[in-house]
Short mmCIF file of C-alpha atoms in Angstrom, two decimals:
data_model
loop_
_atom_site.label_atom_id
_atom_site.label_comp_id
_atom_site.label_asym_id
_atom_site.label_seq_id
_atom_site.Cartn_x
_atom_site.Cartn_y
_atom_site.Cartn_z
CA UNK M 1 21.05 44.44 -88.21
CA UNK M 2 19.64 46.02 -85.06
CA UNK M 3 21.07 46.77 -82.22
CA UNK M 4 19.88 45.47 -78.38
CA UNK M 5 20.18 46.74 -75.08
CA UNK M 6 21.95 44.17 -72.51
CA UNK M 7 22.85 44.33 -69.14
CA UNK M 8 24.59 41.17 -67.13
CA UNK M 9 23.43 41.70 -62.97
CA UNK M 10 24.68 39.87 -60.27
CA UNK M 11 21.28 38.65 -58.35
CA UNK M 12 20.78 37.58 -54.74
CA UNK M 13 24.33 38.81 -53.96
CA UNK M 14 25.94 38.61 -50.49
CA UNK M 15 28.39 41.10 -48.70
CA UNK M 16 26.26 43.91 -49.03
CA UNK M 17 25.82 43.85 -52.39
CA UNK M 18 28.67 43.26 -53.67
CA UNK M 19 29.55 42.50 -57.39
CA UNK M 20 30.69 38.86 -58.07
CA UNK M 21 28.59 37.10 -55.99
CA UNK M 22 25.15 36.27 -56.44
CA UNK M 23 24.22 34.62 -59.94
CA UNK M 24 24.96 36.67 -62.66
CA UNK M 25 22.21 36.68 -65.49
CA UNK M 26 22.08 38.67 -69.03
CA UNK M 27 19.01 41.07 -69.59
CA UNK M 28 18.04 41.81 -73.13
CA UNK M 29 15.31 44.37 -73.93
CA UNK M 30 13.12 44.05 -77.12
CA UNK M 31 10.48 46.11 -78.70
CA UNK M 32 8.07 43.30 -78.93
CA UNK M 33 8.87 39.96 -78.41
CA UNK M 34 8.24 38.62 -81.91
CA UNK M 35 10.77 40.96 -82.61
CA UNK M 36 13.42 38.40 -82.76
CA UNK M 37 12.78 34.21 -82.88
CA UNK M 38 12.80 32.04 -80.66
CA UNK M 39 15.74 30.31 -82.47
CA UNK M 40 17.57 33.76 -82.20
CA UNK M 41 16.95 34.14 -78.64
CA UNK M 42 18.50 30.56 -78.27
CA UNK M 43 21.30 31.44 -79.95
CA UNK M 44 22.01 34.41 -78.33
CA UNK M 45 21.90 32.81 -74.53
CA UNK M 46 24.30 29.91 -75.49
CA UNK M 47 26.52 32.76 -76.60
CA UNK M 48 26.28 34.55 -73.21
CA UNK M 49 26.54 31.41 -71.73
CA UNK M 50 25.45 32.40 -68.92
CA UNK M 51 22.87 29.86 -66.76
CA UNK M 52 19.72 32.17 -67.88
CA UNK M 53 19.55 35.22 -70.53
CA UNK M 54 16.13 36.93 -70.14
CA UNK M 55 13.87 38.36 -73.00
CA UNK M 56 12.43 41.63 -71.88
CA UNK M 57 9.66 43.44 -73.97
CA UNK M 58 6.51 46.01 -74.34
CA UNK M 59 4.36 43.47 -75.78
CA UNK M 60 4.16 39.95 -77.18
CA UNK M 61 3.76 41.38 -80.30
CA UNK M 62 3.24 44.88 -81.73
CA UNK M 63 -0.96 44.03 -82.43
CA UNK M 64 -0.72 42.82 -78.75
CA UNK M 65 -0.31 45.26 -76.05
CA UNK M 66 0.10 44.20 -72.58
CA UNK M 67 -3.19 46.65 -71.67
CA UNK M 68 -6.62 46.67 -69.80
CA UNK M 69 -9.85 46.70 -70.98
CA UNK M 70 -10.19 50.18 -69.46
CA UNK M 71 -6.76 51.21 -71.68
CA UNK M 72 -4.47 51.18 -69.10
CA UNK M 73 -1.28 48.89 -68.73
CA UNK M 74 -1.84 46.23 -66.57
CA UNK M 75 1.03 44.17 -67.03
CA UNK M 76 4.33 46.81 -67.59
CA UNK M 77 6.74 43.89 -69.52
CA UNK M 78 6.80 40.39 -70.84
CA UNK M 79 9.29 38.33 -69.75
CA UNK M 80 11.21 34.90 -71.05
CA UNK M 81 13.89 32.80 -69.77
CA UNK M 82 16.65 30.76 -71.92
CA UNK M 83 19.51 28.76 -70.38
CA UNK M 84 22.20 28.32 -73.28
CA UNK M 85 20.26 24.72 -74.21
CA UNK M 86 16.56 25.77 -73.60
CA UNK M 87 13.54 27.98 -72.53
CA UNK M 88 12.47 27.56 -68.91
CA UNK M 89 8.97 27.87 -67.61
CA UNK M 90 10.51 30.14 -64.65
CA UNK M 91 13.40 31.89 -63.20
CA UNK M 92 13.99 33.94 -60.19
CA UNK M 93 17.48 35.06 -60.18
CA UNK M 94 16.77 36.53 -64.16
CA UNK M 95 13.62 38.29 -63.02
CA UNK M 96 15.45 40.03 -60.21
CA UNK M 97 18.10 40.70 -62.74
CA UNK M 98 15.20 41.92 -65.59
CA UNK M 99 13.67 44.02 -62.19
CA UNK M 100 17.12 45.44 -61.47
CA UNK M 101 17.96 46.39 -65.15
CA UNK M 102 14.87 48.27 -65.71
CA UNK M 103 15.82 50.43 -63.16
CA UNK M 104 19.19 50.79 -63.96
CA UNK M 105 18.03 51.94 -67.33
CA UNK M 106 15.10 54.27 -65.79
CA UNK M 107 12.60 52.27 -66.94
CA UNK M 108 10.15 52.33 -64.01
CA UNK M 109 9.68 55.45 -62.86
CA UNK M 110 5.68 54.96 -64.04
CA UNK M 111 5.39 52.23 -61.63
CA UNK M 112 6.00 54.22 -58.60
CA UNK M 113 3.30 53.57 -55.85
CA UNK M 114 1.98 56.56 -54.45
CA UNK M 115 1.02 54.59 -51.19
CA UNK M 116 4.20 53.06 -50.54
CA UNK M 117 6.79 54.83 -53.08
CA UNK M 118 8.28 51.78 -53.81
CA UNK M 119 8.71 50.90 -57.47
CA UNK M 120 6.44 47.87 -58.33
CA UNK M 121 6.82 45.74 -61.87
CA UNK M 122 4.88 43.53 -63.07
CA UNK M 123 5.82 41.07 -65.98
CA UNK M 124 3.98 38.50 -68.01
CA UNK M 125 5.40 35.13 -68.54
CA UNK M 126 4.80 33.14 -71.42
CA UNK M 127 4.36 30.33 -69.10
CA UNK M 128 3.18 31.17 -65.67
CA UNK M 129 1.05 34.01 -66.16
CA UNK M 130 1.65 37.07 -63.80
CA UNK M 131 4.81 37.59 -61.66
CA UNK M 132 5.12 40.79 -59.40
CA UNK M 133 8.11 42.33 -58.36
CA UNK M 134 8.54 45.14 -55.86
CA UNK M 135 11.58 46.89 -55.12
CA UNK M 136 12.07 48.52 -51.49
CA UNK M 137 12.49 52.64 -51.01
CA UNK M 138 13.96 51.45 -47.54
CA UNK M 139 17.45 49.03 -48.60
CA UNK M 140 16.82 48.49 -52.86
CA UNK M 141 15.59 44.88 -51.79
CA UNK M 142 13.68 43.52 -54.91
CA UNK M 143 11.35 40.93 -53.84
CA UNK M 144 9.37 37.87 -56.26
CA UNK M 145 5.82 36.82 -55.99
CA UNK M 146 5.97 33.87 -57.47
CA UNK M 147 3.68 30.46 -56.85
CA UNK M 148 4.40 28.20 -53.98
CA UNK M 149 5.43 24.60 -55.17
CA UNK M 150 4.61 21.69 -52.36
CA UNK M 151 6.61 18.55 -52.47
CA UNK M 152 5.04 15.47 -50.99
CA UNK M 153 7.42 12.32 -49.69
CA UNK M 154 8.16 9.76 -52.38
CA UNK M 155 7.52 6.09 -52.16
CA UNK M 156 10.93 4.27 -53.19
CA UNK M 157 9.04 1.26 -54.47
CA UNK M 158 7.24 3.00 -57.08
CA UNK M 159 10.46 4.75 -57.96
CA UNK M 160 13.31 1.81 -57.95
CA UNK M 161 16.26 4.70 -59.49
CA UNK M 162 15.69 7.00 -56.50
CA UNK M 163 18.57 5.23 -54.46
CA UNK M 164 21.29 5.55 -57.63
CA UNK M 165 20.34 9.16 -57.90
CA UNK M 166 20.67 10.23 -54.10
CA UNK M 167 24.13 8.02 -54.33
CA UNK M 168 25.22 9.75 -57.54
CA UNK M 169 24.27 12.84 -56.61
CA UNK M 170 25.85 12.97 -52.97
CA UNK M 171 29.36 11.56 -54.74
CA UNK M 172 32.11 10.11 -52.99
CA UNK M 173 32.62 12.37 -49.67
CA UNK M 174 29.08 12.27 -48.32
CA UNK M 175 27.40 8.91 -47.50
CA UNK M 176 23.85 8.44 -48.11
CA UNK M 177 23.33 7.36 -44.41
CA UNK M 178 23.55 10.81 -44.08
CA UNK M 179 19.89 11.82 -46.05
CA UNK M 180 17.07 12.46 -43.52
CA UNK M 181 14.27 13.06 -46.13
CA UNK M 182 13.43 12.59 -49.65
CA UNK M 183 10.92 14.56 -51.83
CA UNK M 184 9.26 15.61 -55.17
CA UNK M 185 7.82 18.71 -56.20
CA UNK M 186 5.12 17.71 -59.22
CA UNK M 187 5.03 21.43 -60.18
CA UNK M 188 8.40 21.90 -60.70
CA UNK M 189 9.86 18.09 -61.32
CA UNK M 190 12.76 19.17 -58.44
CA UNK M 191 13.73 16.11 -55.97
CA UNK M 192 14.52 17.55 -52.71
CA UNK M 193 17.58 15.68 -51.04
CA UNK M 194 17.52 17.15 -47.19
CA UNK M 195 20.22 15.61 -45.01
CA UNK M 196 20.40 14.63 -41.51
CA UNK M 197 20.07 18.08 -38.66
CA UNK M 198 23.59 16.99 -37.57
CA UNK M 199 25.76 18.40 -40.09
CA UNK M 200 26.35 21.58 -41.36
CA UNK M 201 26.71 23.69 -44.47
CA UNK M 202 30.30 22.27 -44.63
CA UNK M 203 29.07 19.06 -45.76
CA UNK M 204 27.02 20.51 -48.02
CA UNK M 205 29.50 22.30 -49.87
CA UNK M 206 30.95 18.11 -49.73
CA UNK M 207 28.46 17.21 -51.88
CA UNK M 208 29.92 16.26 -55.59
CA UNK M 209 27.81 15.28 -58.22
CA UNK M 210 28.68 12.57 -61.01
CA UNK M 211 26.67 14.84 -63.59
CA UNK M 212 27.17 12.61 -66.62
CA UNK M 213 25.90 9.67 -64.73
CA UNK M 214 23.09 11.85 -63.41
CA UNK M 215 22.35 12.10 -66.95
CA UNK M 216 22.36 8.40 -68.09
CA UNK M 217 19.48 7.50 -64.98
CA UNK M 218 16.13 6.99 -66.57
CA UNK M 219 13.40 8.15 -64.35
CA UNK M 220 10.75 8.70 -67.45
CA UNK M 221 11.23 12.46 -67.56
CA UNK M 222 10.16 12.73 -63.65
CA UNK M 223 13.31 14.36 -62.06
CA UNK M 224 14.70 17.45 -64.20
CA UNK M 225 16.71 19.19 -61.38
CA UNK M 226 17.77 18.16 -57.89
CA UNK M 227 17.76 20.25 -54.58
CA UNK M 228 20.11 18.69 -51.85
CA UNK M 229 19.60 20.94 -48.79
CA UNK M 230 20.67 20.99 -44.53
CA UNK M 231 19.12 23.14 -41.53
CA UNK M 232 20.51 26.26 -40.42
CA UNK M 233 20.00 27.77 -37.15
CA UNK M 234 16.21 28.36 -35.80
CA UNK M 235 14.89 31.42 -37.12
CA UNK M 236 13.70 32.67 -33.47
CA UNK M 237 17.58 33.47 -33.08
CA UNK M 238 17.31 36.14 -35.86
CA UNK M 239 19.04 37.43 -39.05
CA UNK M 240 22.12 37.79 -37.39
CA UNK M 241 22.39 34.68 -36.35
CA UNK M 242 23.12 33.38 -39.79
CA UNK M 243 20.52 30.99 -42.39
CA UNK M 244 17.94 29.32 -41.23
CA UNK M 245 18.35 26.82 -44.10
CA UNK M 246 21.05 25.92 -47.10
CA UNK M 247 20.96 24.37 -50.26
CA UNK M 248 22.36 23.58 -53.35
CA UNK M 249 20.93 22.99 -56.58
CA UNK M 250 22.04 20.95 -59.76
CA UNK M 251 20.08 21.10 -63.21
CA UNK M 252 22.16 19.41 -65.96
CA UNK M 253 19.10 18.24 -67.70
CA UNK M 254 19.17 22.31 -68.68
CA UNK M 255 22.48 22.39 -68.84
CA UNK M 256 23.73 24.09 -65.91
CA UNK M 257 25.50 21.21 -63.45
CA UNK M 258 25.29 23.95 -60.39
CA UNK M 259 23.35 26.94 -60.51
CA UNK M 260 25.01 29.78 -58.33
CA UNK M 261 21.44 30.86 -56.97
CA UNK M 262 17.90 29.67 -57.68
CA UNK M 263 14.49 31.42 -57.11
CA UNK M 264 12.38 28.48 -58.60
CA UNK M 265 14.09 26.03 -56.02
CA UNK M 266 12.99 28.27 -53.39
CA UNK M 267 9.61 27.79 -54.16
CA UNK M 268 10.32 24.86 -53.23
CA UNK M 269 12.38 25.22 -50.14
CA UNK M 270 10.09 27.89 -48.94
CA UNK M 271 6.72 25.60 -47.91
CA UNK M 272 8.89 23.03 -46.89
CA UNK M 273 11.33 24.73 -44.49
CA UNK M 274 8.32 27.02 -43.47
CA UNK M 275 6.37 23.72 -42.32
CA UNK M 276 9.36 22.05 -40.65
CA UNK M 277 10.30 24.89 -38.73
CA UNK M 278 6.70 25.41 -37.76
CA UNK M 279 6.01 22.03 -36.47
CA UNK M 280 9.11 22.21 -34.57
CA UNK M 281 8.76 25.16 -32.88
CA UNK M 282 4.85 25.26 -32.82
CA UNK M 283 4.65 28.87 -34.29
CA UNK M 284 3.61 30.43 -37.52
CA UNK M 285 6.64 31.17 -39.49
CA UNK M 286 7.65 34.43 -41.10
CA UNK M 287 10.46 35.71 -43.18
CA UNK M 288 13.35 33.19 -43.29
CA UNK M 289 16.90 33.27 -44.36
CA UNK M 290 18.49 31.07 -46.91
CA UNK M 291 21.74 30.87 -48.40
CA UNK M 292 22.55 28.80 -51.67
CA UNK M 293 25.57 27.42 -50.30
CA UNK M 294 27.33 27.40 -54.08
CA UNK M 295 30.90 28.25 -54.94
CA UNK M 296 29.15 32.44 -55.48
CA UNK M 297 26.74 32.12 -53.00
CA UNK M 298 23.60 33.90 -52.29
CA UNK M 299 21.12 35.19 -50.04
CA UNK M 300 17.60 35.24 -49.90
CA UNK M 301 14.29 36.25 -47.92
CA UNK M 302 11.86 33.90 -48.16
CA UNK M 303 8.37 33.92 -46.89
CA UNK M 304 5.33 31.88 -47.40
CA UNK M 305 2.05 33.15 -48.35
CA UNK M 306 -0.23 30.88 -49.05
CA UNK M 307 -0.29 29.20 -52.18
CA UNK M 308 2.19 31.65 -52.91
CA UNK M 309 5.76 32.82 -51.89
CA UNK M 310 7.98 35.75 -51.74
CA UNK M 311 11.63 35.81 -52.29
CA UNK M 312 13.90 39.07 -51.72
CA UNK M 313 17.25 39.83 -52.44
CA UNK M 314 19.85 42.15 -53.76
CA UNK M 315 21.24 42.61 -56.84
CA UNK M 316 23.94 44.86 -58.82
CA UNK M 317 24.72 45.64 -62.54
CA UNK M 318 27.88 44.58 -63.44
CA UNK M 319 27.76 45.29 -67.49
CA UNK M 320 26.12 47.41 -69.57
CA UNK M 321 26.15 47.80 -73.10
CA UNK M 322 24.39 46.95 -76.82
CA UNK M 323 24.16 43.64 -79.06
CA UNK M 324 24.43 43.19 -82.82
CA UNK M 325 21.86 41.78 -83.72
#
């Protein structure tokens, strides 16, 4: 029996930070990877229960050190994601959580830039290869680099179960008269669900998912999580002025109906709210402001770069403590 470090953090909280809000994710540090299984790690995230437990380590395995050929440590921590069914290929909210619990246990004081003194991690997915994080001197904001993910317009004929979905996953309360735009992300297999400019983020909280149904639609393995999302307010009218975009996002194919607060769909929302906002206002866009509009809520900083994007937010430690394992 060993014993493992685990901290739950509340990340991309609202309020200034403040505990409870956000989406809470469990942060377990290992040796080496291989230290426990794979079927152990499972086990142990369906216990949490939480919507993601990350896997933090020194190494893959004790023979593989994350170093350079010159000696030195290039990447500073591995990094995997379970949900209490499976192992996703990527998760924002956990790596801000991972970022935030490193610190909290004085982890990173090595990774200090001397140019900028702000504290700068690196991990290395099993997945997706490198994914930065950088956490501010100025306000503690930790922000992602993590890879931009396009979505392109669908064709309903090719895809005859797109109209069930968009009715089953609007529910009852909000027609689907209301849906402006529908699109797919091939990196990421979201469908993005925007509805009409004329309402608000009260209809969006309206929306009410048939999950079980969701479930029994057959689209060959092409959707495996949905983003239904409404304009905010233009971001030339500034932070203050509230989001410049909301959304909501539903994965029960990982079993989590609603997740609280979702970097990976903002990889999504990011290009595409960055290139409807610029053709509307004819500018290049910078920063904007989204909220997750779930029952928590969160807050994020997103800005494109490229073929890649960053996302900042906040986050707090909530529990501390050590596993059985």
């Amino acid at each position: 029996m060993s014993l493992v470090p685990i901290y739950f953090v509340d990340a991309f909280t609202t309020n200034g930070n403040s505990a409870f809000t956000g989406n809470p994710a469990a942060v377990c540090f290992l040796d080496y990877d291989d230290d426990i299984s794979d079927d152990m790690k499972q086990k142990i995230a369906a216990e949490i229960n939480l919507s993601e437990t990350a896997f933090v380590s020194q190494g893959w395995t004790k023979d593989h050190k994350l170093m350079t050929a010159e000696g030195s440590q290039l990447y500073r921590r591995t990094l995997r994601w379970f949900t209490p069914t499976n192992e996703v290929q990527l998760c924002g909210h956990a790596t801000v959580a991972s970022t935030k619990a490193l610190m909290e246990a004085e982890l990173t004081d090595k990774y200090l830039d001397p140019a900028t003194k702000n504290v700068t991690v690196n991990f290395e997915s099993k997945n997706r290869g490198k994914l930065g994080a950088a956490v501010s001197k100025d306000n503690g904001r930790i922000t992602l680099n993590f890879p931009s993910n396009p979505t392109h317009k669908l064709n309903k004929s090719e895809h005859p179960w797109i109209d069930e979905m968009i009715v089953t996953t609007l529910g009852e309360r909000v027609s689907p008269e209301f849906v402006e735009d529908v699109q797919y992300s091939p990196g990421t297999k979201i469908l993005l669900v925007r509805l009409s400019d004329g309402l608000t983020h009260a209809e969006l909280r309206q929306v009410s998912p048939d999950f079980k149904k969701l479930l029994r639609i057959d689209t060959g393995d092409f959707v495996h999580d949905i983003i239904v999302t409404v304009k905010g307010v233009s971001p030339s009218e500034g932070e203050d002025a509230g989001p410049n975009f909301y959304s909501r996002f539903f994965a029960p194919w990982d079993g989590v109906d609603e997740d609280s607060v979702t970097g990976v769909a903002h990889t999504v929302l990011t290009p595409y709210w960055t290139q409807e906002f610029s053709k509307k206002e004819s500018r290049e866009i910078g920063i904007l402001f989204a909220r997750q509009h779930s029952t928590r809520g969160g807050n994020l900083y997103c800005t494109l770069l490229g073929d890649r994007v960053n996302l900042a937010g906040e986050a707090r430690v909530v529990i501390k403590g050590q596993m059985f394992v």
